[in-house]
Coordinates of C-alpha atoms in Angstrom, one line a residue:
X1 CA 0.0 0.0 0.0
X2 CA 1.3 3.7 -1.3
X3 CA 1.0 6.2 1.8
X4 CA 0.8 9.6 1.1
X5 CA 3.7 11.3 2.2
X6 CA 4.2 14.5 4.0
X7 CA 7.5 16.1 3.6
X8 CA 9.2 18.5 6.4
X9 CA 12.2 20.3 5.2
X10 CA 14.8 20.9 7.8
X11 CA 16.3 24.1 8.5
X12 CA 17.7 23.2 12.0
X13 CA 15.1 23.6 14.1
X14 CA 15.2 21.6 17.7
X15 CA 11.6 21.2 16.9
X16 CA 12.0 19.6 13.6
X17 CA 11.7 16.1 15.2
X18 CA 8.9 16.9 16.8
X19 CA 6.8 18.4 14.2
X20 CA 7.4 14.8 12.7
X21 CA 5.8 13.3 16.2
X22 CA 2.7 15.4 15.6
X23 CA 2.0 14.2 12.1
X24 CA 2.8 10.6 12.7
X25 CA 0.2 10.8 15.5
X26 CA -2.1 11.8 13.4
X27 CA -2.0 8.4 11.5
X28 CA 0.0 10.2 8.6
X29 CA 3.2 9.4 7.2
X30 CA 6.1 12.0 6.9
X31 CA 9.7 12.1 6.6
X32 CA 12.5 14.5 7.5
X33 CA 14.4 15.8 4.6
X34 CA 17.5 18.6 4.9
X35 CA 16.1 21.5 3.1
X36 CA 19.0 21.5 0.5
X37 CA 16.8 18.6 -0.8
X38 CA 16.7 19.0 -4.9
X39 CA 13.9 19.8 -6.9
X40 CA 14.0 17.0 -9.0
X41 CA 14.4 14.8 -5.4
X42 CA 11.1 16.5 -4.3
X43 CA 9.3 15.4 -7.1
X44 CA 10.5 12.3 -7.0
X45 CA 9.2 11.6 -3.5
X46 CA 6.2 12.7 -4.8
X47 CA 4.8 14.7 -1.3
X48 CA 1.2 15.5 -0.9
X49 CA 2.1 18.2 1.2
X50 CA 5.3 19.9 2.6
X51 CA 6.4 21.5 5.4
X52 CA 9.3 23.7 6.2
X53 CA 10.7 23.8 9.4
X54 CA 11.7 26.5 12.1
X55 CA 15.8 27.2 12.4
X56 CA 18.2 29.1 14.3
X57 CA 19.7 31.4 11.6
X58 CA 17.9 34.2 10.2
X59 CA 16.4 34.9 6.8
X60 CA 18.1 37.9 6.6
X61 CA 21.4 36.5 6.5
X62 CA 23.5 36.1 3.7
X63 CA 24.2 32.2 4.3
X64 CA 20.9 31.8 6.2
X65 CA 19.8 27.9 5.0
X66 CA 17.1 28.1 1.8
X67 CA 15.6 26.1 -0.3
X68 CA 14.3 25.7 -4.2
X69 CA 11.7 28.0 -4.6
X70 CA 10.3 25.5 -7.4
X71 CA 8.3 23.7 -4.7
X72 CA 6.0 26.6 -4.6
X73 CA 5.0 25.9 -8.1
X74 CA 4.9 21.9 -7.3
X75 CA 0.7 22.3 -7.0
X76 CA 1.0 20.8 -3.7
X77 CA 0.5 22.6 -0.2
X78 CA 2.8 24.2 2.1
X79 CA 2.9 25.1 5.6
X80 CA 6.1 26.9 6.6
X81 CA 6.5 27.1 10.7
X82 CA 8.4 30.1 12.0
X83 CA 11.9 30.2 10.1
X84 CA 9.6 28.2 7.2
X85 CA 7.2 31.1 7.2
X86 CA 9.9 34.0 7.2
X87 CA 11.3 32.3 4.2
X88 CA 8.5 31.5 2.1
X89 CA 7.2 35.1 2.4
X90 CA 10.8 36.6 0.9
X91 CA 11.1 33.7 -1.5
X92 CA 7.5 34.6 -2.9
X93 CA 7.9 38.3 -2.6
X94 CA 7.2 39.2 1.2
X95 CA 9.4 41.4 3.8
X96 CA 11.0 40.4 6.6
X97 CA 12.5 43.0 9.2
X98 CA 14.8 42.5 12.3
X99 CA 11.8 42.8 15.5
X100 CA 12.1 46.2 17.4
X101 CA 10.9 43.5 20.3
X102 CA 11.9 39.6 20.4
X103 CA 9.3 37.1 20.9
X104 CA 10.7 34.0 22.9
X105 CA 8.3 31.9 24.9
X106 CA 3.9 32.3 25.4
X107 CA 2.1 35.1 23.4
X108 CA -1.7 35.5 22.1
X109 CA -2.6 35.2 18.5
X110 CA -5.9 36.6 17.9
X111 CA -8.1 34.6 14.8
X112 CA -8.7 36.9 12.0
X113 CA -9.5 34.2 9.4
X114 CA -10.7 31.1 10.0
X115 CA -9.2 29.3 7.4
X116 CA -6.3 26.8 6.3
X117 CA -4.6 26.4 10.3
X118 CA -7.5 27.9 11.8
X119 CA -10.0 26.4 9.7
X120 CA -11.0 24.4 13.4
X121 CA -10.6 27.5 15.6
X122 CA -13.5 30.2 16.0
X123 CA -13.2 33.5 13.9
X124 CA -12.5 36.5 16.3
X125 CA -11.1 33.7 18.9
X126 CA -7.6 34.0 20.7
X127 CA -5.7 30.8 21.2
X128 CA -1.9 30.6 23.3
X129 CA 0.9 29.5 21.4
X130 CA 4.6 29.2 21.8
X131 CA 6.7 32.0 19.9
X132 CA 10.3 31.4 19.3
X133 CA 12.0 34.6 17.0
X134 CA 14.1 37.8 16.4
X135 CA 12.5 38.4 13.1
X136 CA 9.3 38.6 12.1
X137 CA 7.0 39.2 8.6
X138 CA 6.0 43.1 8.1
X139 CA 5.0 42.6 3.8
X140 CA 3.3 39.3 2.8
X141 CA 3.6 38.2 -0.7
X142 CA 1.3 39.2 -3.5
X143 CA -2.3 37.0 -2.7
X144 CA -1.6 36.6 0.7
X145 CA -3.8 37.6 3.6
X146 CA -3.3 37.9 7.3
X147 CA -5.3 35.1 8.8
X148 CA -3.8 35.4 12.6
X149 CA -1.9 38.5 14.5
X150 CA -0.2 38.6 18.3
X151 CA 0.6 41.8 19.6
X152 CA 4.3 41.2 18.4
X153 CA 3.6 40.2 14.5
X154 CA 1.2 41.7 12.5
X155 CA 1.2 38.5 10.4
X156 CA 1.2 35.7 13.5
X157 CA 0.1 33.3 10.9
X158 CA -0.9 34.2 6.9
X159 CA -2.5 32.5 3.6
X160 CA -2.8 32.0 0.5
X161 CA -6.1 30.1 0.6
X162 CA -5.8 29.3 -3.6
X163 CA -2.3 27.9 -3.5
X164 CA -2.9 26.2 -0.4
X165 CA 0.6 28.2 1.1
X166 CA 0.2 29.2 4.8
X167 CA 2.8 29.9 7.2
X168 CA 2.4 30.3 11.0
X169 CA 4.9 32.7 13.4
X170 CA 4.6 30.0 16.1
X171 CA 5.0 26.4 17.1
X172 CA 1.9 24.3 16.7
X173 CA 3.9 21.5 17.3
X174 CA 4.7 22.2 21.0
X175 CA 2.8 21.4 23.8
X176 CA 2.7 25.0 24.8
X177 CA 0.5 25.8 22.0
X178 CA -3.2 25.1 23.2
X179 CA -4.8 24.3 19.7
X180 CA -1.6 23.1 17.9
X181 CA -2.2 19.8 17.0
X182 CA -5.8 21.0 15.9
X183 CA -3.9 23.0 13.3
X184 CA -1.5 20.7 12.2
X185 CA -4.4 18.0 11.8
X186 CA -6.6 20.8 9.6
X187 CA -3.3 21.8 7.3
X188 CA -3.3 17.7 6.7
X189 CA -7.1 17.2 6.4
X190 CA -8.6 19.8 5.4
X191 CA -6.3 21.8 3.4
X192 CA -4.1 18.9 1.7
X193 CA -7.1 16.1 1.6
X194 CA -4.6 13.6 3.2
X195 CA -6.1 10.2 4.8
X196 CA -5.3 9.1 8.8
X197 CA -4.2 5.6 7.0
X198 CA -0.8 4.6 8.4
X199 CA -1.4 2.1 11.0
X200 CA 0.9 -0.1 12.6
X201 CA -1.0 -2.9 10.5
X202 CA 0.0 -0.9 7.3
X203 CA 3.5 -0.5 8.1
X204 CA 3.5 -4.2 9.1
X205 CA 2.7 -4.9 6.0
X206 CA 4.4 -2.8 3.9
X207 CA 7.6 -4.0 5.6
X208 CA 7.3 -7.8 5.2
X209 CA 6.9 -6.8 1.5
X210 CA 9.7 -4.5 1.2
X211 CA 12.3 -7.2 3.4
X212 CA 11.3 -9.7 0.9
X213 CA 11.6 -8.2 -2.2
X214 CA 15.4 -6.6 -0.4
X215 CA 16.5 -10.2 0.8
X216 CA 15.2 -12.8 -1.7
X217 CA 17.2 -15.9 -0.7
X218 CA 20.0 -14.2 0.8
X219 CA 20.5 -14.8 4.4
X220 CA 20.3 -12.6 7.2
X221 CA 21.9 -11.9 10.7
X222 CA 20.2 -9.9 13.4
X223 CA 22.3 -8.3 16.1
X224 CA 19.5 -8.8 19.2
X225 CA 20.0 -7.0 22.2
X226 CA 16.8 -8.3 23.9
X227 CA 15.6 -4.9 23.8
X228 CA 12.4 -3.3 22.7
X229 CA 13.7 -2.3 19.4
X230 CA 15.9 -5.6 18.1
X231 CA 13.6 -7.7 19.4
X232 CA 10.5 -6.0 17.4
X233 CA 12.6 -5.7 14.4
X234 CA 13.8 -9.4 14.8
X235 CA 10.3 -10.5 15.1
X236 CA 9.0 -8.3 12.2
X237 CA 11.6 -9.7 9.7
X238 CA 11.3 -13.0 10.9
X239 CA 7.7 -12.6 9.7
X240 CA 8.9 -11.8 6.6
X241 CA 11.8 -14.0 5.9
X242 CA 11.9 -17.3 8.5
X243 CA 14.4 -19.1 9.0
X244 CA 16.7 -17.2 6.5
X245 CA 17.0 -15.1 9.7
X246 CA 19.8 -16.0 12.1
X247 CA 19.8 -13.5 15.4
X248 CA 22.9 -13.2 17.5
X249 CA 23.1 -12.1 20.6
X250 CA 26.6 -10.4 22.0
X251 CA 27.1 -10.5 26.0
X252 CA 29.9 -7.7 25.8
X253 CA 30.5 -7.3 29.1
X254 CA 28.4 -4.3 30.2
X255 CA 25.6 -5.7 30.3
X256 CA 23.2 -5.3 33.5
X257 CA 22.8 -7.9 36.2
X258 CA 21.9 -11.5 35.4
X259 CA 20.5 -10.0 32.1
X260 CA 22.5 -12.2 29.7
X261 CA 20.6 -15.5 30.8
X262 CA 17.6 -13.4 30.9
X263 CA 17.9 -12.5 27.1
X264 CA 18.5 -16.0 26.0
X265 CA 15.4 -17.7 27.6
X266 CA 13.4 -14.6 25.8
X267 CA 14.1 -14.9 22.4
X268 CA 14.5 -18.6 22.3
X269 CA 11.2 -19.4 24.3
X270 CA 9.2 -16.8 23.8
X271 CA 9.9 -15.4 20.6
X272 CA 10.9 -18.6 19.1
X273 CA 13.7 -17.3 17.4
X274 CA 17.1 -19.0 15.7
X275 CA 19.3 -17.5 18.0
X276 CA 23.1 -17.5 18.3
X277 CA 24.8 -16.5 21.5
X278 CA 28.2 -15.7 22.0
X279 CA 30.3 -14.4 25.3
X280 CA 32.6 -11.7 24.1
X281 CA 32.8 -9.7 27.4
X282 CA 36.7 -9.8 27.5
X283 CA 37.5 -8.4 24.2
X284 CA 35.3 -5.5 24.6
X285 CA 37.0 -5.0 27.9
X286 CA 40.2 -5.0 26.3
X287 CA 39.5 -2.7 23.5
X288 CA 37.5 -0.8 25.8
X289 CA 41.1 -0.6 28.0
X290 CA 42.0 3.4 28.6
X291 CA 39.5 5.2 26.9
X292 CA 37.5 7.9 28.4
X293 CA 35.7 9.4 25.9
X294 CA 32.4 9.4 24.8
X295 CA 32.4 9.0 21.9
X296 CA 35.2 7.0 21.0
X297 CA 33.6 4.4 23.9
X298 CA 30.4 4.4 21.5
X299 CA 32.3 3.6 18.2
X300 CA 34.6 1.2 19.6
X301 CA 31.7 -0.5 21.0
X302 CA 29.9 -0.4 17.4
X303 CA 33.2 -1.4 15.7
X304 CA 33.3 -4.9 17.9
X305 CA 30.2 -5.3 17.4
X306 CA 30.3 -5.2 13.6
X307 CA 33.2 -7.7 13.8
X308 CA 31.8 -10.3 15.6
X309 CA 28.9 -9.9 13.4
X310 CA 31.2 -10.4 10.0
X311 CA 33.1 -13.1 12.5
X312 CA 29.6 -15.2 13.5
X313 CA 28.3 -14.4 10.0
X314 CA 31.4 -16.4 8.1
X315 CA 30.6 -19.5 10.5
X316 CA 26.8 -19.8 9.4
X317 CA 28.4 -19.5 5.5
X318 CA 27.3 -16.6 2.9
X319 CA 25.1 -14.1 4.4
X320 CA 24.2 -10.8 3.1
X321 CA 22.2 -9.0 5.0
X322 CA 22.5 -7.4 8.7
X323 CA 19.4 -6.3 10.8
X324 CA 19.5 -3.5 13.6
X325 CA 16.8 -2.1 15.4
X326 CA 17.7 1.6 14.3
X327 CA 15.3 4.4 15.4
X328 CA 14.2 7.6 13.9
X329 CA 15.6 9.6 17.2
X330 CA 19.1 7.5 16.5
X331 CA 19.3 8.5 13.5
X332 CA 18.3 12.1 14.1
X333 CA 21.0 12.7 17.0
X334 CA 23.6 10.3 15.6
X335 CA 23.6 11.8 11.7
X336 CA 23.3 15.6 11.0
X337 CA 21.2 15.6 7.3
X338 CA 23.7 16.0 4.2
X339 CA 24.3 19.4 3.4
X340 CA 21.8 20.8 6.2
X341 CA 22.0 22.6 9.1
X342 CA 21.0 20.0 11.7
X343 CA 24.2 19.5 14.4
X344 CA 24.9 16.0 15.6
X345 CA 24.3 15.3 19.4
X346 CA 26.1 12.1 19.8
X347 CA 26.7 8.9 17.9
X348 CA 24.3 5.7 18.2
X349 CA 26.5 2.6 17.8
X350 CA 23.7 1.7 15.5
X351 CA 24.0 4.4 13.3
X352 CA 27.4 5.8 14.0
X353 CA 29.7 3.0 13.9
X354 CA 29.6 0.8 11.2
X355 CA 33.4 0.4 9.5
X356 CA 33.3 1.8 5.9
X357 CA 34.4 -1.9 5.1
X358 CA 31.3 -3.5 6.3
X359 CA 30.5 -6.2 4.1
X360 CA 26.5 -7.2 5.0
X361 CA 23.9 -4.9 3.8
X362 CA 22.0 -2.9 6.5
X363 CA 18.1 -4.0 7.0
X364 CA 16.7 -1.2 9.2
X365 CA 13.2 -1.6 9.6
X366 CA 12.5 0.2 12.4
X367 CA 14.7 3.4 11.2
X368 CA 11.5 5.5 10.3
X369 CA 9.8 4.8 13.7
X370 CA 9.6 7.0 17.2
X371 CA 9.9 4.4 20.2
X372 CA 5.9 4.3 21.1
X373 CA 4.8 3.5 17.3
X374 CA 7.8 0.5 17.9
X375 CA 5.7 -0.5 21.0
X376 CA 2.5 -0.6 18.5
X377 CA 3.5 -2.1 15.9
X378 CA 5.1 -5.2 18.6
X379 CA 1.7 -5.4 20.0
X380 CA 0.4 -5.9 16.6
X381 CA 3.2 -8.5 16.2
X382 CA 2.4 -10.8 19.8
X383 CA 5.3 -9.7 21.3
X384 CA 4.3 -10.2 25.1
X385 CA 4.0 -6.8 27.0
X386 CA 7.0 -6.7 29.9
X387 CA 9.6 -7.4 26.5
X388 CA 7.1 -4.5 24.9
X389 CA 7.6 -2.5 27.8
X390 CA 11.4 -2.6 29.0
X391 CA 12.6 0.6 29.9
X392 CA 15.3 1.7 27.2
X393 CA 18.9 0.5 27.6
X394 CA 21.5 2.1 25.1
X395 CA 23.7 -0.1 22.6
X396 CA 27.1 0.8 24.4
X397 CA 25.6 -0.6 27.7
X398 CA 26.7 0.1 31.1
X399 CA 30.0 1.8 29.1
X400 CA 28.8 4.9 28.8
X401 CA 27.1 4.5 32.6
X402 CA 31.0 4.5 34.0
X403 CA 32.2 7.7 33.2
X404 CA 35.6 7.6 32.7
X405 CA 37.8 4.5 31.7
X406 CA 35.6 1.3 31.9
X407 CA 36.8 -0.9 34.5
X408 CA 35.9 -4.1 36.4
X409 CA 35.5 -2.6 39.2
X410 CA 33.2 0.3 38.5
X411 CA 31.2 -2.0 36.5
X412 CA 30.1 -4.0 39.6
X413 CA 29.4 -1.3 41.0
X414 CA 27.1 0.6 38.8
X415 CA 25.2 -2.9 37.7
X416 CA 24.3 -4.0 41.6
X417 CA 23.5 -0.6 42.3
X418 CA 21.0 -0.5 39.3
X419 CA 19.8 -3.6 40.1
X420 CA 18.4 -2.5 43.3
X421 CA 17.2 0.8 42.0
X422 CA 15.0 -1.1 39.1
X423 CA 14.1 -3.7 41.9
X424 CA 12.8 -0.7 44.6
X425 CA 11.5 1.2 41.3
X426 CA 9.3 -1.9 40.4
X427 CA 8.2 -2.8 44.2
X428 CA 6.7 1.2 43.6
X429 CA 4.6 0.3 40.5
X430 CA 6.6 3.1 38.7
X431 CA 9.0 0.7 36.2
X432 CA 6.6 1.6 33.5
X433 CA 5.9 4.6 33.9
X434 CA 9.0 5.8 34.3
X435 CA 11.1 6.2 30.4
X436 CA 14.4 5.1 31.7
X437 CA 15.7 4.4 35.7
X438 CA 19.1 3.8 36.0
X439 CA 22.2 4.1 37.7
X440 CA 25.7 6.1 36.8
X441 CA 29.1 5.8 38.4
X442 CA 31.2 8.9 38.5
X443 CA 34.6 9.0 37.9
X444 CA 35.3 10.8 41.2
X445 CA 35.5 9.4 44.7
X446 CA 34.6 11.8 48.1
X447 CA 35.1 10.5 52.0
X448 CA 32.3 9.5 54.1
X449 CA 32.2 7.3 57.4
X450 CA 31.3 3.8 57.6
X451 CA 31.5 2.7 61.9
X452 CA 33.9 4.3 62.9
X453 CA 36.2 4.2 60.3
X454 CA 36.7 6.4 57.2
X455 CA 35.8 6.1 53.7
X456 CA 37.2 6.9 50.4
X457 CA 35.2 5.6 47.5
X458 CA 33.0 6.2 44.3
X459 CA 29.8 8.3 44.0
X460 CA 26.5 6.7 42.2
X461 CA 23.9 9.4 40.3
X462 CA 20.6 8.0 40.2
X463 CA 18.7 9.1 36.9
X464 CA 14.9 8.9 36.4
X465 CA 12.7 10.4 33.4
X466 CA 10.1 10.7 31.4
X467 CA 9.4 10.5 27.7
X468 CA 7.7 10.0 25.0
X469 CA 10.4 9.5 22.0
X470 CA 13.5 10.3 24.2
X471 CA 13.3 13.6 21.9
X472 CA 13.1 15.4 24.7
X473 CA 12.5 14.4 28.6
X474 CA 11.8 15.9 32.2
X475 CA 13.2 14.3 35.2
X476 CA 10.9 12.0 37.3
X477 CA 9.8 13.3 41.0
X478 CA 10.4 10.5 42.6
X479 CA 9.1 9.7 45.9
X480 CA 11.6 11.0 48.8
X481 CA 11.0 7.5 50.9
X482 CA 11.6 5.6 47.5
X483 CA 15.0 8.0 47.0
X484 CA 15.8 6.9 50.7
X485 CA 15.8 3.3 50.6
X486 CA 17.5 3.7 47.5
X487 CA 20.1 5.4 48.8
X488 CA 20.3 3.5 51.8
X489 CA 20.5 0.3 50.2
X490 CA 23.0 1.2 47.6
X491 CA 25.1 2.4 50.2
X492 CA 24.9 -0.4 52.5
X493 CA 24.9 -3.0 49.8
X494 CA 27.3 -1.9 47.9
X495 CA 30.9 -2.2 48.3
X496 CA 32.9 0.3 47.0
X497 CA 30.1 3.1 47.2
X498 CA 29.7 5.4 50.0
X499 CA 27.5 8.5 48.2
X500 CA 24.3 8.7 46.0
X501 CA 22.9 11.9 44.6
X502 CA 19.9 12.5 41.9
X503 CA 20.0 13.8 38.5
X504 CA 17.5 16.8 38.7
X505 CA 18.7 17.7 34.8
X506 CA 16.2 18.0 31.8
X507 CA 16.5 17.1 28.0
X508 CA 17.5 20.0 26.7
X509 CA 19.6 21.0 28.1
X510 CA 21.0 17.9 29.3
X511 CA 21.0 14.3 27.8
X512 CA 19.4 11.3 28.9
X513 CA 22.5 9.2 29.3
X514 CA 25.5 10.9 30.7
X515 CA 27.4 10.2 27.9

């Protein structure tokens, strides 16, 4: 089945990801695109409707990021949000201006036109939004008209109801903006006609179809992790494929408590799966020996994976193909867009760390999908809930939980002490609905007093949000009595730790993981 696609042009917006979120939830498919995109690449992809992105620069810079104004003339509509709108307006003949007044953060826009955007809000009606720019529209283009003001912009949001072009000042896509996703929904429904048809059934389908017709008879290896992702894209191209799937699953060292046995029973007794397991927690160690970055921990980490792979691979015979469980916000952090403006956060071993040598072809099924469409479509698949509903755990493990050089040492450490964090965490019915819960181990080490002796040893951060898409995440308020026997346990449990604090940090401006 042919979806209709909606196509967002990015001009480095943080909120690029999100306006994504919104369409998807509206059962509509989209992809991101870097607004360099070609012409003749636009038409290709055959969009039913496009949209154009906020971004940090401004339009009236020289180098400020553009794009082919040919997909004004493509028939199709447009909705250009914030940066979008300020450059559709002085592509088609508008006026931009630096603002005498910034707007950053809530403002009113006032309804002057119920149409396009506000064809679901009241004429004459105010509505809150979320305004985020040092520019602002003062000429619209010939055949526009003002459909929305704030006391800020004369042109909050504008039209051109026979072209179907409209562009807002705003963010609908943030929560902060009361009617948002009523706009968004109207710019898809009502003003580009789409259909609310892709459904984790559709893309199930679609998948199997497209996996076939990409493996044919070759065989295929599936790095499994026992996470939500692997596993659902296991199962998914097992559907597809059989037994010309092989997974693997690598123990690599840093790996939580008990949770190598625990993987093993899952995939080969409830998911029925040809699985491959292989202990390869001392060679990570060693090529994980003295390095303290971040980012060089991730790629080695992705590097040894992608060796064992090849290495497991040449023992089943010829096989072609390599599946990961690759997410849209891995790919989006991990990869800024070719030739746009989008900045790279950190590298995913999934995405980030595959040798230019490689020789299996990637199968990324799950590449296009936020994390709670992943949990749909395994509930579409059978996949039994707790596997459905296992908090996130990165590729790179508890590697990137021991700041600092990995050692054997800090490793016990941080895996007893998130043990009995996830163990207290679950006795409080919060495990799912928590995003992540977990424990870090700093590289630093401060005195306390055990008896009556002193102390010298290493200090554990407990870290607990939530999420929808790990896009963006608030810390969890955890109980102080659950924080306290926490604490207390960790402490009295375990050896070599004599100090627990909590992560009070946000996403932005802080990561999820620590590193």
């Amino acid at each position: 089945m042919e979806h209709s696609l909606v196509l967002i042009l990015d001009f480095g917006a943080q909120y690029t990801q999100l306006i994504a979120r919104r369409v998807r939830e509206q059962r509509v498919y989209c992809e991101i695109h870097p607004c360099t995109i070609s012409l003749d690449k636009v038409r290709a992809l055959k969009p039913r409707a496009i949209i154009l992105s906020g971004g940090p620069a401004s339009t009236l810079e020289a180098d400020s990021p553009t794009t082919d104004p040919g997909i004004f003339e493509l028939g199709v509509p447009v909705l250009g949000i914030c940066y979008g709108m300020q450059l559709l307006c002085r592509l088609l003949g508008g006026k931009v201006e630096k603002a005498e007044h910034r707007e950053y953060g809530p403002a009113v826009v006032e309804i002057e036109r119920a149409v396009g955007v506000f064809d679901a809000l009241a004429l004459g009606g105010k509505t809150n939004v979320w305004m985020s720019h040092g520019d602002r529209v003062i000429a619209l283009p010939p055949g526009f008209v003002a459909i929305g003001k704030s006391d800020g912009s004369p042109f909050a949001a504008a039209g051109h109801p026979e072209r179907k072009i409209y562009g807002v000042q705003f963010h609908p896509e943030v929560a902060h903006t009361d009617r948002g996703t009523d706009m968004l929904a109207s710019f898809l429904f009502d003003v580009a006609d789409l259909k609310p048809d892709w459904t984790s059934r559709s893309f199930i389908d679609d998948t199997v179809e497209r996996v076939r017709a990409q493996v044919g008879k070759g065989q295929v290896v599936c790095g499994l992790s026992g996470g939500v992702d692997s596993s659902v894209a296991a199962v998914l191209v097992s559907r597809a494929i059989g037994e010309q799937l092989t997974c693997i699953f690598v123990d690599n060292g840093v790996l939580r408590k008990d949770e190598a046995s625990q993987v093993v029973q899952m995939v080969r007794h409830h998911l029925s799966l040809k699985l491959v397991h292989v202990d390869a927690g001392a060679r990570f160690m060693k090529e994980l020996a003295g390095i303290t970055d971040p980012e060089t921990k991730r790629k080695t980490i992705g590097r040894v994976f992608i060796e064992i792979f090849e290495e497991e691979a040449k023992k089943l015979g010829q096989v072609d193909f390599l599946v990961q469980g690759t997410l849209y916000p891995d790919v989006i952090e991990s990869v800024s867009f070719k030739g746009g403006p989008s900045v790279v956060i950190k590298t995913h071993h999934n995405v980030g760390g595959l040798p230019d040598r490689m020789k299996m072809s990637l199968i990324e099924p799950l590449r296009e999908l936020f994390k709670d469409e992943v949990r749909e479509v395994g509930e579409e698949l059978g996949i039994p809930k707790p596997m459905l509903w296992r908090q996130p755990f990165p590729g790179p493990g508890l590697a990137i939980r021991c700041l600092g050089e990995v050692t054997e040492e800090k490793l016990a450490i941080v895996r007893e002490a998130d043990a009995i964090l996830l163990e207290e965490v679950r006795a409080a019915g919060l495990y799912e609905s928590l995003w992540q819960s977990f424990c870090v181990i700093l590289p630093v080490r401060t005195v306390g007093v055990m008896g009556d002796g002193r102390t010298y040893e290493y200090v554990v951060a407990v870290r607990a949000v939530h999420s929808r898409d790990a896009m963006t995440a608030d810390w969890a308020r955890l109980p102080y009595e659950l924080l306290a026997r926490v604490s207390t346990r960790i402490i009295n449990e375990v050896r070599g730790c004599n100090r627990v604090v909590y992560d009070i940090s946000s996403k932005p401006p802080a990561t999820i993981e620590w590193e």
